[in-house]
Amino acid sequence: MKKSRLLIVGAGGHGRSVAEAVLISGDFDLVGFLDDGAFARGGNVLGLPVLGPARTFTDYAALASHAVVAIGNNALRKTFCAQLQAAGFALASVIHPRAIVSPRAQLGEGVAIMAGAIVGTEAVLGQGVIVNSGAVVDHHAQVHDFGHLGVNACMAGGTVVGALAWVQAGAAIGYGVQLAAGTVLKPGEAVWD
């Protein structure tokens, strides 16, 4: 069966981690990266070409049918996802094979779930969500569009992270807590009712 061809927007640390997840899983044929800075420096990343800057996505439509935005900045990820869709790309979700995702979880388009992450039963992830390495989204928890859980962040059952919110490394959200859109929790910070 022929695999869909994939471009990764962003060749920084998160982009490389997403690329590694793609290569390990074998779910896509990874074509390369789009990244302004990496393209200006030339060369390749992880043995894959940096094909051009992250703009005018229609220029790359013949190379791949799918793309994933692997950039931690929530607002920029949202902007690029909209531009890619307008250029005709399908947003790919990348799930590291060492992540645990309930078959009853609902995942939006363009989600990245990294190694060691856990997404529990009936959890809901919106479009463009990042669940980083070791992060936990427990049962019935929700992460709205373009939310971001850092490494080892933890959402207890029934919690809600609003759109564009960022739960940084090691932060924890107690049962039933709802974070407003755009909220940023500092590393190690905990919130509870």
XYZ file of N, CA, C and O in Angstrom:
772
model
N 0.839 -1.190 0.000
C 0.000 0.000 0.000
C 0.880 1.250 0.000
O 1.820 1.360 0.797
N 0.562 2.168 -0.876
C 1.353 3.385 -1.000
C 1.042 4.331 0.155
O -0.107 4.581 0.490
N 2.108 4.868 0.762
C 1.948 5.803 1.879
C 1.758 7.223 1.354
O 2.296 7.592 0.310
N 1.019 8.018 2.128
C 0.873 9.440 1.807
C 2.199 10.143 2.047
O 2.935 9.831 2.989
N 2.481 11.113 1.189
C 3.724 11.886 1.315
C 3.482 13.057 2.267
O 2.443 13.710 2.206
N 4.465 13.309 3.137
C 4.320 14.267 4.239
C 5.440 15.289 4.250
O 6.617 14.936 4.121
N 5.069 16.550 4.448
C 6.010 17.635 4.728
C 5.876 18.028 6.197
O 4.765 18.060 6.734
N 6.994 18.356 6.819
C 6.983 18.873 8.185
C 7.357 20.344 8.134
O 8.409 20.704 7.585
N 6.502 21.181 8.685
C 6.791 22.609 8.784
C 7.440 22.840 10.140
O 6.820 22.655 11.188
N 8.708 23.214 10.116
C 9.488 23.413 11.332
C 10.568 22.359 11.441
O 10.277 21.165 11.495
N 11.834 22.803 11.462
C 12.961 21.871 11.529
C 13.770 22.067 12.804
O 14.924 21.666 12.880
N 13.138 22.669 13.819
C 13.799 22.835 15.107
C 13.682 21.565 15.942
O 13.433 20.474 15.418
N 13.811 21.704 17.246
C 13.768 20.546 18.131
C 12.474 19.763 18.043
O 12.484 18.531 17.933
N 11.336 20.458 18.073
C 10.059 19.752 17.995
C 9.881 19.130 16.607
O 9.409 17.990 16.479
N 10.285 19.845 15.567
C 10.192 19.303 14.217
C 11.007 18.034 14.050
O 10.564 17.063 13.425
N 12.172 18.004 14.642
C 13.020 16.815 14.561
C 12.408 15.654 15.342
O 12.476 14.501 14.913
N 11.800 15.977 16.482
C 11.129 14.926 17.265
C 9.939 14.354 16.512
O 9.712 13.137 16.517
N 9.174 15.222 15.863
C 8.035 14.759 15.060
C 8.543 13.915 13.894
O 7.984 12.854 13.592
N 9.624 14.356 13.246
C 10.193 13.587 12.136
C 10.616 12.201 12.607
O 10.357 11.199 11.919
N 11.240 12.141 13.745
C 11.663 10.844 14.273
C 10.462 9.933 14.518
O 10.492 8.742 14.192
N 9.383 10.496 15.074
C 8.166 9.706 15.287
C 7.615 9.184 13.960
O 7.175 8.035 13.860
N 7.641 10.025 12.924
C 7.171 9.612 11.597
C 8.049 8.485 11.055
O 7.540 7.480 10.547
N 9.352 8.640 11.173
C 10.270 7.628 10.643
C 10.125 6.297 11.380
O 10.151 5.236 10.764
N 9.952 6.353 12.702
C 9.804 5.125 13.485
C 8.481 4.438 13.171
O 8.416 3.223 13.028
N 7.409 5.230 13.066
C 6.084 4.639 12.850
C 5.921 4.106 11.436
O 5.193 3.133 11.208
N 6.568 4.765 10.473
C 6.425 4.353 9.086
C 5.067 4.653 8.482
O 4.711 4.112 7.436
N 4.294 5.541 9.131
C 2.940 5.837 8.651
C 2.910 6.703 7.398
O 1.919 6.699 6.669
N 3.962 7.479 7.166
C 4.018 8.382 6.020
C 5.359 8.231 5.306
O 6.342 7.784 5.895
N 5.394 8.684 4.083
C 6.636 8.839 3.345
C 7.079 10.283 3.572
O 6.497 11.217 3.009
N 8.075 10.476 4.414
C 8.513 11.817 4.808
C 9.385 12.418 3.710
O 10.458 11.908 3.389
N 8.898 13.535 3.134
C 9.559 14.176 2.003
C 10.648 15.134 2.469
O 11.714 15.227 1.856
N 10.410 15.867 3.554
C 11.382 16.837 4.042
C 10.720 17.900 4.879
O 9.568 17.751 5.312
N 11.466 18.983 5.108
C 11.055 20.064 6.000
C 10.881 21.368 5.236
O 11.517 21.594 4.211
N 10.057 22.246 5.811
C 9.981 23.645 5.406
C 10.318 24.469 6.642
O 9.713 24.281 7.691
N 11.300 25.354 6.529
C 11.737 26.135 7.690
C 12.575 27.303 7.200
O 13.563 27.094 6.478
N 12.210 28.511 7.593
C 12.923 29.702 7.121
C 14.406 29.665 7.485
O 15.275 29.808 6.632
N 14.689 29.496 8.784
C 16.076 29.554 9.242
C 16.916 28.410 8.729
O 18.050 28.601 8.262
N 16.389 27.192 8.790
C 17.145 26.023 8.336
C 17.391 26.090 6.833
O 18.445 25.681 6.348
N 16.421 26.623 6.072
C 16.605 26.753 4.626
C 17.695 27.780 4.316
O 18.529 27.562 3.437
N 17.713 28.871 5.077
C 18.727 29.907 4.861
C 20.132 29.347 5.107
O 21.086 29.745 4.451
N 20.234 28.403 6.051
C 21.532 27.787 6.347
C 21.877 26.675 5.362
O 23.014 26.227 5.294
N 20.883 26.192 4.616
C 21.116 25.133 3.634
C 21.246 23.769 4.286
O 21.138 23.614 5.495
N 21.462 22.769 3.462
C 21.693 21.436 3.978
C 20.427 20.658 4.261
O 19.383 20.886 3.650
N 20.547 19.736 5.228
C 19.424 18.874 5.551
C 19.330 18.670 7.053
O 20.214 19.084 7.795
N 18.262 18.037 7.467
C 18.008 17.754 8.876
C 17.650 16.275 8.976
O 16.757 15.801 8.264
N 18.364 15.554 9.815
C 18.150 14.120 9.989
C 18.242 13.370 8.659
O 17.544 12.390 8.422
N 19.078 13.871 7.775
C 19.249 13.239 6.482
C 18.153 13.559 5.481
O 18.125 12.987 4.388
N 17.257 14.472 5.835
C 16.153 14.870 4.953
C 16.348 16.321 4.517
O 16.834 17.148 5.293
N 15.931 16.663 3.299
C 16.171 18.017 2.812
C 15.265 19.056 3.474
O 14.120 18.778 3.808
N 15.824 20.240 3.639
C 15.014 21.410 3.968
C 14.688 22.045 2.617
O 15.555 22.604 1.956
N 13.448 21.905 2.208
C 13.037 22.200 0.832
C 12.805 23.673 0.549
O 12.826 24.095 -0.605
N 12.558 24.442 1.612
C 12.306 25.855 1.401
C 11.811 26.503 2.671
O 11.703 25.854 3.722
N 11.504 27.788 2.593
C 10.986 28.497 3.759
C 9.522 28.131 4.020
O 8.845 27.590 3.153
N 9.075 28.437 5.207
C 7.693 28.127 5.616
C 6.765 29.264 5.190
O 6.240 30.006 6.009
N 6.566 29.389 3.892
C 5.630 30.368 3.346
C 5.283 29.951 1.917
O 5.939 29.078 1.361
N 4.276 30.547 1.372
C 3.799 30.209 0.032
C 3.696 28.690 -0.126
O 4.367 28.076 -0.958
N 2.863 28.097 0.719
C 2.761 26.640 0.760
C 2.284 26.038 -0.553
O 2.564 24.874 -0.832
N 1.593 26.811 -1.372
C 1.156 26.279 -2.668
C 2.350 25.858 -3.531
O 2.218 24.988 -4.385
N 3.523 26.452 -3.293
C 4.724 26.090 -4.056
C 5.135 24.637 -3.825
O 5.879 24.069 -4.621
N 4.672 24.044 -2.722
C 5.095 22.693 -2.350
C 3.986 21.653 -2.537
O 4.178 20.483 -2.211
N 2.851 22.060 -3.077
C 1.693 21.174 -3.172
C 1.956 19.941 -4.035
O 1.369 18.882 -3.803
N 2.841 20.040 -4.989
C 3.132 18.883 -5.843
C 4.018 17.850 -5.142
O 4.110 16.710 -5.587
N 4.643 18.234 -4.038
C 5.576 17.339 -3.355
C 4.907 16.382 -2.376
O 5.425 15.297 -2.108
N 3.776 16.804 -1.802
C 3.141 16.000 -0.750
C 1.668 16.349 -0.662
O 1.257 17.457 -0.994
N 0.904 15.390 -0.165
C -0.531 15.629 0.046
C -0.830 16.046 1.482
O -1.855 16.654 1.748
N 0.082 15.714 2.405
C -0.129 15.953 3.835
C 0.999 16.813 4.405
O 2.128 16.787 3.902
N 0.674 17.523 5.480
C 1.669 18.316 6.194
C 1.309 18.329 7.670
O 0.145 18.168 8.045
N 2.328 18.508 8.493
C 2.129 18.699 9.925
C 2.982 19.892 10.341
O 4.110 20.046 9.871
N 2.426 20.749 11.183
C 3.160 21.910 11.685
C 3.781 21.514 13.021
O 3.080 21.278 13.998
N 5.095 21.423 13.028
C 5.830 20.980 14.208
C 6.578 22.162 14.817
O 7.806 22.211 14.860
N 5.805 23.126 15.262
C 6.317 24.357 15.872
C 5.577 24.551 17.187
O 4.344 24.498 17.226
N 6.316 24.764 18.259
C 5.713 24.861 19.581
C 4.885 26.112 19.818
O 3.978 26.103 20.646
N 5.164 27.191 19.105
C 4.414 28.437 19.273
C 2.980 28.221 18.796
O 2.730 27.992 17.609
N 2.024 28.288 19.729
C 0.633 27.951 19.419
C 0.016 28.842 18.346
O -0.671 28.353 17.446
N 0.222 30.149 18.451
C -0.380 31.071 17.488
C 0.191 30.857 16.091
O -0.541 30.856 15.093
N 1.499 30.651 16.001
C 2.131 30.416 14.706
C 1.678 29.084 14.117
O 1.417 28.978 12.912
N 1.548 28.063 14.973
C 1.050 26.763 14.505
C -0.358 26.903 13.934
O -0.667 26.344 12.881
N -1.202 27.680 14.593
C -2.567 27.912 14.101
C -2.544 28.593 12.736
O -3.252 28.179 11.801
N -1.737 29.623 12.597
C -1.641 30.363 11.340
C -1.173 29.462 10.206
O -1.766 29.429 9.121
N -0.111 28.696 10.457
C 0.432 27.824 9.416
C -0.547 26.707 9.048
O -0.650 26.328 7.881
N -1.259 26.169 10.025
C -2.247 25.123 9.713
C -3.318 25.664 8.770
O -3.690 24.995 7.793
N -3.803 26.867 9.041
C -4.822 27.469 8.171
C -4.264 27.702 6.766
O -4.942 27.450 5.764
N -3.025 28.171 6.679
C -2.412 28.425 5.369
C -2.201 27.129 4.591
O -2.411 27.088 3.377
N -1.795 26.067 5.282
C -1.603 24.779 4.621
C -2.923 24.232 4.087
O -2.988 23.740 2.957
N -3.978 24.327 4.891
C -5.283 23.854 4.438
C -5.765 24.658 3.227
O -6.295 24.089 2.274
N -5.546 25.967 3.271
C -5.939 26.809 2.137
C -5.153 26.446 0.873
O -5.655 26.596 -0.241
N -3.933 25.933 1.054
C -3.100 25.521 -0.081
C -3.416 24.095 -0.545
O -2.784 23.592 -1.474
N -4.374 23.437 0.111
C -4.810 22.115 -0.320
C -4.203 20.932 0.402
O -4.467 19.784 0.049
N -3.389 21.189 1.422
C -2.797 20.088 2.186
C -3.791 19.537 3.205
O -4.563 20.292 3.805
N -3.756 18.243 3.422
C -4.452 17.624 4.561
C -3.515 17.705 5.754
O -2.299 17.495 5.615
N -4.065 18.038 6.928
C -3.246 18.091 8.134
C -3.090 16.689 8.697
O -4.068 16.014 9.011
N -1.846 16.259 8.812
C -1.546 14.921 9.325
C -1.409 14.966 10.835
O -0.881 15.927 11.393
N -1.869 13.923 11.485
C -1.590 13.726 12.905
C -0.461 12.716 13.022
O -0.422 11.722 12.295
N 0.472 13.001 13.928
C 1.620 12.127 14.139
C 1.564 11.617 15.568
O 1.520 12.409 16.522
N 1.545 10.300 15.704
C 1.506 9.667 17.019
C 2.717 8.759 17.138
O 2.880 7.813 16.355
N 3.585 9.065 18.088
C 4.771 8.240 18.295
C 4.332 6.835 18.682
O 3.400 6.662 19.477
N 4.964 5.797 18.140
C 4.555 4.429 18.466
C 4.693 4.070 19.948
O 4.087 3.105 20.409
N 5.446 4.858 20.691
C 5.607 4.597 22.127
C 4.657 5.444 22.986
O 4.766 5.482 24.190
N 3.725 6.128 22.351
C 2.653 6.829 23.074
C 1.518 5.838 23.305
O 1.384 4.853 22.589
N 0.702 6.124 24.310
C -0.480 5.302 24.583
C -1.700 6.192 24.375
O -1.878 7.183 25.082
N -2.512 5.838 23.394
C -3.694 6.628 23.064
C -4.907 5.706 23.093
O -4.957 4.715 22.362
N -5.874 6.037 23.932
C -7.091 5.234 24.016
C -7.799 5.201 22.669
O -7.910 6.230 21.994
N -8.322 4.044 22.294
C -9.107 3.993 21.062
C -10.409 4.784 21.170
O -11.056 5.048 20.163
N -10.770 5.188 22.369
C -11.985 5.975 22.578
C -11.698 7.483 22.684
O -12.602 8.267 22.906
N -10.439 7.856 22.540
C -10.087 9.276 22.516
C -10.451 9.847 21.148
O -10.459 9.128 20.146
N -10.762 11.134 21.104
C -11.069 11.824 19.849
C -9.922 12.780 19.532
O -9.591 13.632 20.369
N -9.355 12.621 18.355
C -8.206 13.434 17.966
C -8.548 14.309 16.772
O -9.053 13.817 15.762
N -8.241 15.596 16.884
C -8.414 16.509 15.764
C -7.304 16.337 14.738
O -6.368 15.550 14.926
N -7.370 17.100 13.674
C -6.346 17.062 12.628
C -5.081 17.770 13.103
O -5.140 18.725 13.877
N -3.946 17.304 12.611
C -2.691 17.991 12.865
C -2.171 17.862 14.279
O -1.378 18.685 14.733
N -2.565 16.803 14.976
C -2.143 16.575 16.361
C -0.773 15.899 16.363
O -0.492 15.056 15.512
N 0.062 16.249 17.349
C 1.337 15.561 17.566
C 1.340 15.000 18.991
O 1.212 15.747 19.956
N 1.458 13.675 19.096
C 1.504 13.000 20.397
C 2.843 12.283 20.465
O 3.115 11.379 19.671
N 3.674 12.684 21.403
C 5.065 12.269 21.407
C 5.313 11.043 22.298
O 4.417 10.557 22.981
N 6.543 10.560 22.304
C 6.931 9.340 23.008
C 6.576 9.425 24.491
O 6.821 10.428 25.152
N 5.981 8.362 24.999
C 5.668 8.272 26.417
C 4.434 9.028 26.851
O 4.069 8.989 28.022
N 3.783 9.729 25.947
C 2.555 10.459 26.291
C 1.408 9.474 26.467
O 1.412 8.383 25.889
N 0.433 9.869 27.273
C -0.760 9.051 27.495
C -1.987 9.923 27.259
O -2.107 11.008 27.820
N -2.896 9.427 26.415
C -4.178 10.090 26.177
C -5.256 9.089 26.563
O -5.383 8.037 25.939
N -6.020 9.410 27.614
C -6.954 8.477 28.218
C -8.283 8.352 27.505
O -8.586 9.062 26.543
N -9.089 7.456 28.051
C -10.372 7.141 27.446
C -11.281 8.365 27.388
O -11.364 9.151 28.322
N -11.888 8.561 26.230
C -12.829 9.636 25.948
C -12.242 11.036 26.125
O -12.973 12.017 26.253
N -10.910 11.131 26.109
C -10.266 12.441 26.067
C -10.492 13.034 24.677
O -10.705 12.300 23.703
N -10.444 14.353 24.573
C -10.674 15.036 23.301
C -9.531 16.019 23.062
O -9.268 16.896 23.894
N -8.867 15.848 21.915
C -7.815 16.774 21.502
C -8.285 17.503 20.256
O -8.674 16.872 19.272
N -8.237 18.820 20.285
C -8.641 19.621 19.138
C -7.576 19.656 18.060
O -6.540 18.987 18.142
N -7.812 20.470 17.066
C -6.885 20.607 15.945
C -5.555 21.178 16.419
O -5.496 22.096 17.242
N -4.460 20.636 15.869
C -3.135 21.200 16.089
C -2.612 21.111 17.508
O -1.699 21.846 17.871
N -3.127 20.199 18.306
C -2.694 20.054 19.704
C -1.362 19.315 19.765
O -1.126 18.379 18.993
N -0.505 19.712 20.703
C 0.730 18.987 21.000
C 0.602 18.378 22.383
O 0.276 19.072 23.353
N 0.866 17.072 22.475
C 0.990 16.384 23.760
C 2.416 15.843 23.782
O 2.731 14.840 23.141
N 3.283 16.534 24.501
C 4.705 16.245 24.441
C 5.083 15.018 25.245
O 4.266 14.420 25.948
N 6.343 14.654 25.180
C 6.857 13.429 25.794
C 6.488 13.341 27.275
O 6.718 14.268 28.037
N 5.893 12.207 27.643
C 5.561 11.945 29.034
C 4.353 12.685 29.562
O 3.997 12.525 30.738
N 3.699 13.496 28.762
C 2.523 14.247 29.225
C 1.317 13.310 29.324
O 1.232 12.316 28.610
N 0.393 13.661 30.218
C -0.796 12.840 30.442
C -2.048 13.690 30.260
O -2.196 14.738 30.883
N -2.939 13.211 29.391
C -4.277 13.780 29.227
C -5.219 12.666 29.693
O -5.482 11.720 28.965
N -5.695 12.754 30.923
C -6.444 11.659 31.526
C -7.860 11.561 30.948
O -8.271 12.379 30.122
N -8.600 10.590 31.429
C -9.952 10.321 30.924
C -10.818 11.580 30.922
O -10.769 12.391 31.829
N -11.586 11.755 29.868
C -12.558 12.842 29.711
C -11.965 14.247 29.755
O -12.693 15.219 29.847
N -10.648 14.350 29.696
C -10.010 15.665 29.634
C -10.094 16.196 28.204
O -10.234 15.429 27.249
N -10.033 17.519 28.072
C -10.127 18.154 26.750
C -9.005 19.175 26.581
O -8.749 19.966 27.494
N -8.391 19.134 25.423
C -7.426 20.163 25.048
C -7.980 20.794 23.772
O -8.075 20.141 22.736
N -8.360 22.053 23.857
C -8.972 22.726 22.714
C -7.911 23.066 21.663
O -6.714 22.933 21.902
N -8.370 23.538 20.512
C -7.510 23.759 19.354
C -6.232 24.515 19.708
O -6.265 25.549 20.389
N -5.132 23.950 19.228
C -3.791 24.541 19.326
C -3.308 24.706 20.759
O -2.424 25.505 21.035
N -3.874 23.909 21.671
C -3.317 23.814 23.012
C -2.031 23.010 22.972
O -1.744 22.288 22.019
N -1.250 23.124 24.058
C 0.088 22.530 24.059
C 0.419 22.064 25.470
O 0.422 22.854 26.403
N 0.680 20.770 25.614
C 1.157 20.221 26.882
C 2.642 19.942 26.750
O 3.067 19.189 25.865
N 3.434 20.548 27.640
C 4.877 20.342 27.629
C 5.252 18.981 28.196
O 4.409 18.195 28.635
N 6.525 18.714 28.209
C 7.060 17.454 28.711
C 6.597 17.218 30.150
O 6.689 18.100 31.006
N 6.038 16.034 30.389
C 5.570 15.604 31.718
C 4.482 16.486 32.320
O 4.267 16.449 33.532
N 3.785 17.268 31.516
C 2.619 18.000 32.016
C 1.512 16.988 32.281
O 1.471 15.921 31.670
N 0.608 17.335 33.189
C -0.397 16.361 33.615
C -1.768 17.012 33.740
O -1.929 18.008 34.444
N -2.747 16.423 33.048
C -4.142 16.849 33.154
C -4.928 15.717 33.806
O -5.023 14.623 33.245
N -5.518 15.973 34.964
C -6.346 14.965 35.619
C -7.676 14.830 34.887
O -8.025 15.654 34.034
N -8.427 13.791 35.239
C -9.694 13.510 34.584
C -10.644 14.690 34.606
O -10.780 15.387 35.610
N -11.296 14.931 33.473
C -12.317 15.963 33.372
C -11.804 17.381 33.269
O -12.594 18.325 33.258
N -10.509 17.577 33.148
C -9.968 18.934 33.040
C -10.117 19.451 31.615
O -10.298 18.685 30.677
N -10.009 20.782 31.478
C -10.126 21.411 30.163
C -9.006 22.439 30.011
O -8.807 23.285 30.887
N -8.295 22.350 28.896
C -7.289 23.346 28.526
C -7.857 24.107 27.331
O -8.148 23.513 26.287
N -8.024 25.404 27.486
C -8.620 26.231 26.436
C -7.733 26.360 25.209
O -6.542 26.029 25.235
N -8.313 26.863 24.140
C -7.598 27.051 22.880
C -6.356 27.905 23.099
O -6.377 28.872 23.872
N -5.270 27.511 22.456
C -3.999 28.239 22.469
C -3.342 28.311 23.842
O -2.368 29.044 24.035
N -3.827 27.553 24.809
C -3.209 27.541 26.142
C -1.971 26.663 26.122
O -1.848 25.733 25.321
N -1.059 26.942 27.048
C 0.210 26.212 27.113
C 0.442 25.768 28.545
O 0.599 26.593 29.445
N 0.461 24.461 28.743
C 0.760 23.866 30.047
C 2.212 23.409 29.950
O 2.519 22.385 29.345
N 3.106 24.203 30.538
C 4.531 23.962 30.340
C 5.016 22.739 31.116
O 4.286 22.132 31.892
N 6.279 22.404 30.906
C 6.886 21.176 31.434
C 6.609 20.988 32.920
O 6.832 21.885 33.725
N 6.078 19.815 33.263
C 5.878 19.442 34.652
C 4.714 20.112 35.351
O 4.489 19.883 36.536
N 3.943 20.944 34.657
C 2.786 21.589 35.286
C 1.657 20.572 35.418
O 1.578 19.602 34.662
N 0.778 20.785 36.394
C -0.313 19.838 36.658
C -1.622 20.582 36.854
O -1.666 21.655 37.453
N -2.698 19.960 36.360
C -4.038 20.525 36.477
C -4.893 19.513 37.222
O -5.042 18.374 36.788
N -5.459 19.945 38.365
C -6.263 19.060 39.210
C -7.622 18.776 38.607
O -8.091 19.457 37.696
N -8.287 17.764 39.166
C -9.571 17.278 38.655
C -10.586 18.398 38.444
O -10.813 19.218 39.330
N -11.182 18.411 37.253
C -12.279 19.318 36.942
C -11.901 20.752 36.652
O -12.757 21.556 36.335
N -10.627 21.106 36.732
C -10.197 22.487 36.506
C -10.294 22.826 35.017
O -10.016 21.986 34.165
N -10.704 24.064 34.733
C -10.771 24.543 33.360
C -9.847 25.749 33.206
O -10.010 26.747 33.912
N -8.883 25.634 32.299
C -7.982 26.749 32.002
C -8.556 27.546 30.836
O -8.926 26.972 29.809
N -8.585 28.846 30.988
C -9.106 29.719 29.933
C -8.197 29.691 28.708
O -7.002 29.386 28.802
N -8.756 30.026 27.573
C -7.987 30.112 26.329
C -6.798 31.040 26.523
O -6.896 32.083 27.174
N -5.665 30.632 25.980
C -4.464 31.452 26.018
C -3.696 31.436 27.330
O -2.641 32.070 27.435
N -4.178 30.719 28.326
C -3.484 30.642 29.616
C -2.130 29.966 29.449
O -1.983 29.040 28.657
N -1.135 30.427 30.227
C 0.173 29.771 30.257
C 0.471 29.372 31.697
O 0.484 30.234 32.590
N 0.649 28.068 31.913
C 1.091 27.592 33.224
C 2.603 27.429 33.179
O 3.143 26.823 32.244
N 3.279 27.953 34.186
C 4.748 27.882 34.236
C 5.187 26.466 34.577
O 4.440 25.680 35.162
N 6.437 26.128 34.259
C 6.944 24.799 34.587
C 6.772 24.488 36.075
O 7.085 25.308 36.938
N 6.219 23.317 36.346
C 6.033 22.866 37.720
C 4.833 23.464 38.436
O 4.518 23.063 39.566
N 4.153 24.413 37.842
C 2.998 25.049 38.481
C 1.840 24.070 38.537
O 1.644 23.250 37.643
N 1.041 24.151 39.603
C -0.146 23.302 39.735
C -1.363 24.168 40.006
O -1.289 25.142 40.756
N -2.485 23.817 39.400
C -3.748 24.501 39.666
C -4.794 23.455 40.018
O -4.810 22.362 39.472
N -5.653 23.777 40.986
C -6.701 22.880 41.432
C -7.863 23.676 41.953
O -7.742 24.868 42.226
N -8.998 23.042 42.080
C -10.196 23.698 42.636
C -10.160 23.702 44.137
O -9.715 22.805 44.776
